[in-house]
Each structure stands twice: as structure tokens, then as C-alpha cells.
Amino acid sequence: MIRKVIGAILALSITFLAILAIWAFSPPSVPHYDISSEPDAIARGEYLVSAGGCVSCHEGSDGGLSGGLAIESPFGTFYASNITPDPSTGIGDWSGQDLVRAIKHGRSPDGSFYYPAFPYRAYAGISDDEALDIAAWLMAQEPVSNQPPEHELPAWVMRWQMAGWNLLADWNTPELPEYADPIIARGAHLSRNLGHCGECHTPRNALGISDMGREFAGGEMSDGHVEAIDADALANWSEEDLALFLFIGLKPDGEYVGGKMEPVIEHNTGRLTDEDRQAMAAFFKRGL
């Protein structure tokens, strides 16, 4: 009798693990989408690319988004990919479905996993329409033939492990609040999703998973500590201080920001509308 019970438990466990593995490894279902060539979609995409900080990582030595930037991490060195519409080394032969799946779900057209050096977990919160507008702008750019280097990773870091990593990250992420104030809600979307501020400013555990219980409490990068931008850290900043900082990088003490935040101001927040920068400021002051 005991043997039968143990056998049943093992069978159920194996079945559960098999179902979990199939679910984790199966590419997410995304509808078929066409990529628009309409000027309005391209214009919206240009703005979203700025809001999403794409240039800060993907800009190549030629000035286009041909990739090659080295991103150092405790898990090795990752190189930003070429996201110009070059068919051989970039995204030129990708469909709208491919791009939505890549941006929001971290999966390549062949179904393989992206490493979370690409902030797909933050981008998961954008809409399919926003992802398609980004795709419209990307596909309207000049193709650049450039093959970035292969990632330099230790042998124990492999793409298939991202299936389990994504599950653990899901379990570690609490349900975030919805905001009744549309300005704060807009700021949250720009900061948490498009701007993915937490990717650098939120601490991570030993597996590289963001500690959302300490969201924006400061992070670590290969070249040093990343400052906290949570409610405590910004207690002496006004919303006007924050909005001005996001525009030109000027801090309340009269100093200008430097380091890795400088290109974020230049390519990302400095190109937003005044209303969107004010929304981000409202989120950080009144939404946390």
C-alpha cells in the first residue's frame, strides 16, 4: 500500500514537472501582426524608442542602432544586439509577431530565450500596440550590417536556464498597485515599463532577480553602486526638481549628473514631453 502511495506521488510529481516544463519552454502566444509603414505609427514609435531607452544600449559606433555595446554583469559580458532592419545581422526579416514576442516576452524568432540584460520583464507591461509602433520606427531606419560579438559567459550560464529564471522572477514579483490618478499611472508606466528605471536602481538577489520589496532602493553595477531613487532617497526633492533633472540632468544642489545616467538624460528622459516628465516626477513623489 505504501509503495502504491509513493508511486502515485512520484507519478503526479513527474506529471506536474512535465507540464510546468512544457509551459515554461513553450513560446508565448502572440497574434499575427503586420508592421505599419504609416507616418503616424513611425512617429509614435520614435517617441517610444526614446522613452524606452533603446539608444542608450543599442547605439553602435556608426550612430545607428547596430549594437555592440558591452554590458558587464556578475554573470559575464553581454553585447547589445543589432536592431536595425539589416536582414542578415539585424531584424530585417522579422515579423510584427516576432518583434512583439521579443520585446515583451524575451523570446527570439526561433523561440530561444533572451538573457535579462535585455529588459523584457519591464517591457512586458507595455501594450502590443506600443511594441508595434516601436517596430514601425525600427523598420523605417537605415539597415546597418554589423554582427556584434558573442556574449562572453561562463560555461554554467545557458539560455535554457532562463525558463526557470523567468518562473522564479514571476514568483518574486508582487502585484503592483493600479493608480486612480491618470498622471501618476502614466508616470508609473513610463518609469517601471518603458523607462525600466528599476533595472538599474532596484537591488537584485544572487540570481540577478530584482528584489521588488525594495524597489528603487539602489542597485549594483560592475563599475559601482547605483543610487537609490525611492521615496526616502528623494524626500528632499520636489516634483519640479525631478522634472528638471529628467530634462537636463540638473540636481537640486546645482550639480549635473554624470556617468551612466548622462546618456539616459540625453537619449531618453530629455526627449520626453514636459507632461511625461512631470508624470514621472509625480509617480516618484506620490506613487511609491
Tab-separated table of C-alpha atoms in Angstrom:
chain	number	residue	atom	x	y	z
A	1	MET	CA	0.000	0.000	0.000
A	2	ILE	CA	2.789	2.435	0.963
A	3	ARG	CA	4.599	1.560	-2.269
A	4	LYS	CA	1.491	2.399	-4.292
A	5	VAL	CA	1.091	5.732	-2.498
A	6	ILE	CA	4.739	6.637	-3.093
A	7	GLY	CA	4.390	5.581	-6.733
A	8	ALA	CA	1.307	7.746	-7.152
A	9	ILE	CA	3.034	10.734	-5.567
A	10	LEU	CA	6.055	10.284	-7.846
A	11	ALA	CA	3.847	9.949	-10.922
A	12	LEU	CA	1.917	13.094	-10.012
A	13	SER	CA	5.159	14.956	-9.317
A	14	ILE	CA	6.680	13.934	-12.634
A	15	THR	CA	3.477	14.887	-14.455
A	16	PHE	CA	3.396	18.274	-12.719
A	17	LEU	CA	7.045	18.955	-13.546
A	18	ALA	CA	6.499	17.915	-17.164
A	19	ILE	CA	3.507	20.252	-17.507
A	20	LEU	CA	5.486	23.049	-15.844
A	21	ALA	CA	8.425	22.492	-18.205
A	22	ILE	CA	6.185	22.489	-21.276
A	23	TRP	CA	4.559	25.716	-20.105
A	24	ALA	CA	7.896	27.384	-19.289
A	25	PHE	CA	9.571	26.428	-22.564
A	26	SER	CA	6.630	26.998	-24.928
A	27	PRO	CA	6.878	30.307	-26.830
A	28	PRO	CA	4.173	32.732	-25.665
A	29	SER	CA	1.177	33.012	-27.947
A	30	VAL	CA	1.182	36.287	-29.866
A	31	PRO	CA	-1.290	37.170	-32.637
A	32	HIS	CA	-0.114	37.711	-36.202
A	33	TYR	CA	0.728	41.369	-36.706
A	34	ASP	CA	1.803	43.421	-39.705
A	35	ILE	CA	4.355	46.171	-39.186
A	36	SER	CA	2.964	49.529	-40.214
A	37	SER	CA	4.770	51.904	-42.552
A	38	GLU	CA	2.330	54.738	-41.800
A	39	PRO	CA	3.993	58.029	-40.776
A	40	ASP	CA	1.861	58.307	-37.620
A	41	ALA	CA	2.954	54.873	-36.397
A	42	ILE	CA	6.596	55.660	-37.146
A	43	ALA	CA	6.340	58.970	-35.275
A	44	ARG	CA	4.765	57.293	-32.250
A	45	GLY	CA	7.478	54.647	-32.409
A	46	GLU	CA	10.241	57.242	-32.436
A	47	TYR	CA	8.881	58.728	-29.220
A	48	LEU	CA	8.532	55.301	-27.598
A	49	VAL	CA	12.090	54.375	-28.572
A	50	SER	CA	13.235	57.485	-26.699
A	51	ALA	CA	11.007	56.674	-23.723
A	52	GLY	CA	12.265	53.088	-23.766
A	53	GLY	CA	15.946	53.987	-23.721
A	54	CYS	CA	16.758	51.803	-26.740
A	55	VAL	CA	19.519	54.118	-27.981
A	56	SER	CA	21.440	54.038	-24.696
A	57	CYS	CA	22.270	50.351	-25.152
A	58	HIS	CA	21.884	49.603	-28.864
A	59	GLU	CA	23.631	52.593	-30.441
A	60	GLY	CA	26.618	51.424	-32.459
A	61	SER	CA	29.822	53.210	-33.393
A	62	ASP	CA	28.165	54.293	-36.647
A	63	GLY	CA	25.421	56.182	-34.796
A	64	GLY	CA	22.703	53.718	-35.772
A	65	LEU	CA	21.228	51.025	-33.534
A	66	SER	CA	23.688	48.422	-34.795
A	67	GLY	CA	24.670	47.217	-31.314
A	68	GLY	CA	27.955	46.067	-29.894
A	69	LEU	CA	27.907	47.820	-26.509
A	70	ALA	CA	29.477	45.626	-23.820
A	71	ILE	CA	27.260	45.225	-20.750
A	72	GLU	CA	29.227	43.894	-17.793
A	73	SER	CA	27.456	41.812	-15.154
A	74	PRO	CA	28.262	39.259	-12.427
A	75	PHE	CA	27.214	36.585	-14.930
A	76	GLY	CA	29.530	37.643	-17.752
A	77	THR	CA	29.657	40.216	-20.530
A	78	PHE	CA	26.642	40.699	-22.764
A	79	TYR	CA	26.764	42.570	-26.060
A	80	ALA	CA	23.812	44.630	-27.297
A	81	SER	CA	22.288	43.294	-30.485
A	82	ASN	CA	21.848	44.969	-33.864
A	83	ILE	CA	18.245	46.180	-34.096
A	84	THR	CA	18.486	47.879	-37.483
A	85	PRO	CA	16.474	46.325	-40.357
A	86	ASP	CA	19.512	44.569	-41.827
A	87	PRO	CA	18.253	41.100	-42.859
A	88	SER	CA	21.490	39.275	-42.047
A	89	THR	CA	22.765	40.796	-38.818
A	90	GLY	CA	19.713	42.700	-37.600
A	91	ILE	CA	15.929	42.376	-37.544
A	92	GLY	CA	15.174	42.986	-41.211
A	93	ASP	CA	13.354	39.690	-41.774
A	94	TRP	CA	11.372	39.739	-38.512
A	95	SER	CA	7.581	39.917	-38.466
A	96	GLY	CA	5.431	42.057	-36.209
A	97	GLN	CA	4.697	38.927	-34.201
A	98	ASP	CA	8.445	38.259	-33.821
A	99	LEU	CA	9.091	41.765	-32.546
A	100	VAL	CA	6.217	41.789	-30.054
A	101	ARG	CA	7.338	38.418	-28.710
A	102	ALA	CA	10.933	39.628	-28.420
A	103	ILE	CA	10.186	42.992	-26.814
A	104	LYS	CA	7.521	41.860	-24.357
A	105	HIS	CA	8.390	38.211	-23.705
A	106	GLY	CA	12.142	37.906	-24.216
A	107	ARG	CA	11.981	35.245	-26.913
A	108	SER	CA	13.729	35.288	-30.289
A	109	PRO	CA	12.000	34.338	-33.565
A	110	ASP	CA	13.366	30.792	-33.226
A	111	GLY	CA	11.898	30.528	-29.710
A	112	SER	CA	15.160	30.725	-27.781
A	113	PHE	CA	15.339	32.781	-24.606
A	114	TYR	CA	16.932	36.185	-24.284
A	115	TYR	CA	19.087	36.912	-21.277
A	116	PRO	CA	17.605	39.565	-18.951
A	117	ALA	CA	20.379	42.007	-19.816
A	118	PHE	CA	17.624	42.972	-22.251
A	119	PRO	CA	14.837	44.422	-20.038
A	120	TYR	CA	11.942	42.383	-21.442
A	121	ARG	CA	10.462	41.903	-17.994
A	122	ALA	CA	9.899	45.658	-17.749
A	123	TYR	CA	8.696	45.878	-21.348
A	124	ALA	CA	6.145	43.139	-20.623
A	125	GLY	CA	3.987	45.936	-19.224
A	126	ILE	CA	3.717	47.851	-22.490
A	127	SER	CA	0.855	47.206	-24.898
A	128	ASP	CA	1.151	45.267	-28.148
A	129	ASP	CA	0.278	48.499	-29.955
A	130	GLU	CA	3.212	50.277	-28.328
A	131	ALA	CA	5.543	47.421	-29.273
A	132	LEU	CA	4.273	47.566	-32.864
A	133	ASP	CA	4.840	51.316	-33.050
A	134	ILE	CA	8.418	50.716	-31.875
A	135	ALA	CA	8.719	48.074	-34.598
A	136	ALA	CA	7.395	50.535	-37.193
A	137	TRP	CA	10.111	53.063	-36.349
A	138	LEU	CA	12.886	50.451	-36.207
A	139	MET	CA	11.948	49.082	-39.621
A	140	ALA	CA	11.940	52.599	-41.095
A	141	GLN	CA	15.623	53.134	-40.224
A	142	GLU	CA	18.619	52.533	-42.457
A	143	PRO	CA	19.877	48.943	-42.237
A	144	VAL	CA	23.413	48.546	-40.922
A	145	SER	CA	25.375	45.349	-41.448
A	146	ASN	CA	27.127	44.711	-38.156
A	147	GLN	CA	27.460	41.484	-36.207
A	148	PRO	CA	28.087	42.261	-32.518
A	149	PRO	CA	30.415	39.909	-30.621
A	150	GLU	CA	29.082	36.764	-28.985
A	151	HIS	CA	28.302	37.092	-25.283
A	152	GLU	CA	31.251	36.196	-23.063
A	153	LEU	CA	29.693	33.966	-20.416
A	154	PRO	CA	30.932	31.174	-18.140
A	155	ALA	CA	30.016	27.650	-19.207
A	156	TRP	CA	27.371	27.325	-16.499
A	157	VAL	CA	25.266	30.215	-17.912
A	158	MET	CA	22.962	28.840	-20.641
A	159	ARG	CA	19.868	30.160	-22.396
A	160	TRP	CA	17.580	27.283	-21.441
A	161	GLN	CA	18.079	28.208	-17.781
A	162	MET	CA	16.087	31.360	-18.438
A	163	ALA	CA	12.900	29.254	-18.401
A	164	GLY	CA	13.404	28.599	-14.703
A	165	TRP	CA	14.757	32.089	-14.076
A	166	ASN	CA	11.607	33.637	-15.540
A	167	LEU	CA	9.426	31.461	-13.315
A	168	LEU	CA	11.387	32.464	-10.216
A	169	ALA	CA	11.221	36.119	-11.218
A	170	ASP	CA	7.439	35.822	-11.676
A	171	TRP	CA	7.057	34.314	-8.213
A	172	ASN	CA	9.259	37.061	-6.731
A	173	THR	CA	7.265	39.914	-8.286
A	174	PRO	CA	4.280	41.135	-6.264
A	175	GLU	CA	1.179	42.537	-7.901
A	176	LEU	CA	1.822	46.228	-8.360
A	177	PRO	CA	-0.852	48.790	-7.485
A	178	GLU	CA	-3.085	50.475	-10.019
A	179	TYR	CA	-3.345	54.229	-9.736
A	180	ALA	CA	-6.610	56.156	-9.894
A	181	ASP	CA	-4.749	59.352	-10.767
A	182	PRO	CA	-4.058	59.176	-14.533
A	183	ILE	CA	-0.945	61.342	-14.192
A	184	ILE	CA	0.639	59.007	-11.630
A	185	ALA	CA	-0.468	55.987	-13.689
A	186	ARG	CA	1.253	57.461	-16.741
A	187	GLY	CA	4.374	58.138	-14.703
A	188	ALA	CA	4.388	54.565	-13.396
A	189	HIS	CA	4.146	53.216	-16.953
A	190	LEU	CA	6.984	55.430	-18.146
A	191	SER	CA	9.172	54.629	-15.135
A	192	ARG	CA	8.500	50.952	-14.479
A	193	ASN	CA	7.835	49.719	-18.001
A	194	LEU	CA	9.127	51.874	-20.846
A	195	GLY	CA	11.923	53.602	-18.937
A	196	HIS	CA	12.698	50.418	-16.934
A	197	CYS	CA	14.301	52.513	-14.179
A	198	GLY	CA	14.226	49.574	-11.782
A	199	GLU	CA	16.559	47.518	-13.973
A	200	CYS	CA	19.456	49.567	-12.619
A	201	HIS	CA	18.010	51.217	-9.497
A	202	THR	CA	16.455	48.143	-7.790
A	203	PRO	CA	18.703	45.693	-5.881
A	204	ARG	CA	18.944	42.100	-7.072
A	205	ASN	CA	19.448	38.779	-5.341
A	206	ALA	CA	22.186	36.243	-6.054
A	207	LEU	CA	20.307	35.018	-9.146
A	208	GLY	CA	20.010	38.513	-10.580
A	209	ILE	CA	16.282	38.753	-9.836
A	210	SER	CA	15.034	42.180	-8.802
A	211	ASP	CA	14.061	42.495	-5.138
A	212	MET	CA	10.710	44.210	-5.673
A	213	GLY	CA	10.251	44.543	-1.926
A	214	ARG	CA	12.996	47.172	-2.164
A	215	GLU	CA	12.016	48.689	-5.486
A	216	PHE	CA	14.248	51.641	-6.473
A	217	ALA	CA	16.336	51.275	-3.286
A	218	GLY	CA	19.608	51.295	-5.254
A	219	GLY	CA	21.448	48.660	-7.231
A	220	GLU	CA	24.920	47.447	-8.057
A	221	MET	CA	26.673	47.510	-11.415
A	222	SER	CA	30.098	46.307	-12.459
A	223	ASP	CA	31.545	49.793	-12.014
A	224	GLY	CA	29.878	50.709	-8.757
A	225	HIS	CA	26.733	51.454	-6.799
A	226	VAL	CA	23.601	52.829	-8.457
A	227	GLU	CA	21.850	55.452	-6.350
A	228	ALA	CA	18.505	54.855	-4.687
A	229	ILE	CA	15.548	56.746	-6.138
A	230	ASP	CA	12.857	55.555	-3.748
A	231	ALA	CA	10.695	57.772	-1.548
A	232	ASP	CA	13.354	58.065	1.179
A	233	ALA	CA	16.136	58.964	-1.257
A	234	LEU	CA	14.009	61.622	-2.941
A	235	ALA	CA	12.463	63.028	0.247
A	236	ASN	CA	14.147	66.407	-0.221
A	237	TRP	CA	13.386	66.660	-3.933
A	238	SER	CA	10.287	68.434	-5.192
A	239	GLU	CA	8.361	67.301	-8.247
A	240	GLU	CA	9.763	70.332	-10.057
A	241	ASP	CA	13.307	69.275	-9.070
A	242	LEU	CA	12.691	65.811	-10.517
A	243	ALA	CA	11.119	67.065	-13.733
A	244	LEU	CA	14.068	69.420	-14.321
A	245	PHE	CA	16.547	66.643	-13.541
A	246	LEU	CA	14.870	64.355	-16.081
A	247	PHE	CA	15.096	67.165	-18.654
A	248	ILE	CA	18.689	68.391	-18.322
A	249	GLY	CA	20.265	66.303	-15.540
A	250	LEU	CA	20.483	69.172	-13.033
A	251	LYS	CA	20.263	68.131	-9.378
A	252	PRO	CA	18.869	70.313	-6.562
A	253	ASP	CA	22.424	71.003	-5.319
A	254	GLY	CA	23.312	72.627	-8.636
A	255	GLU	CA	25.474	69.742	-9.883
A	256	TYR	CA	24.846	67.961	-13.178
A	257	VAL	CA	24.576	64.190	-13.266
A	258	GLY	CA	27.330	62.185	-14.935
A	259	GLY	CA	28.261	58.578	-15.516
A	260	LYS	CA	25.747	56.150	-16.990
A	261	MET	CA	22.839	58.476	-16.222
A	262	GLU	CA	24.134	61.122	-18.616
A	263	PRO	CA	23.160	59.235	-21.823
A	264	VAL	CA	19.819	58.334	-20.237
A	265	ILE	CA	19.058	62.047	-19.907
A	266	GLU	CA	20.322	62.734	-23.435
A	267	HIS	CA	18.599	59.905	-25.296
A	268	ASN	CA	15.665	59.068	-23.045
A	269	THR	CA	14.076	61.371	-20.493
A	270	GLY	CA	15.402	64.579	-22.059
A	271	ARG	CA	13.376	63.814	-25.198
A	272	LEU	CA	10.074	63.282	-23.447
A	273	THR	CA	7.334	65.885	-23.341
A	274	ASP	CA	7.125	68.171	-20.328
A	275	GLU	CA	3.878	66.414	-19.389
A	276	ASP	CA	5.518	62.995	-19.371
A	277	ARG	CA	8.492	64.163	-17.313
A	278	GLN	CA	6.054	65.736	-14.862
A	279	ALA	CA	4.138	62.450	-14.738
A	280	MET	CA	7.316	60.558	-13.882
A	281	ALA	CA	8.081	63.082	-11.149
A	282	ALA	CA	4.559	62.700	-9.760
A	283	PHE	CA	4.965	58.916	-9.688
A	284	PHE	CA	8.244	59.010	-7.788
A	285	LYS	CA	6.961	61.573	-5.274
A	286	ARG	CA	3.361	60.426	-4.827
A	287	GLY	CA	3.125	56.910	-6.236
A	288	LEU	CA	5.672	54.963	-4.158
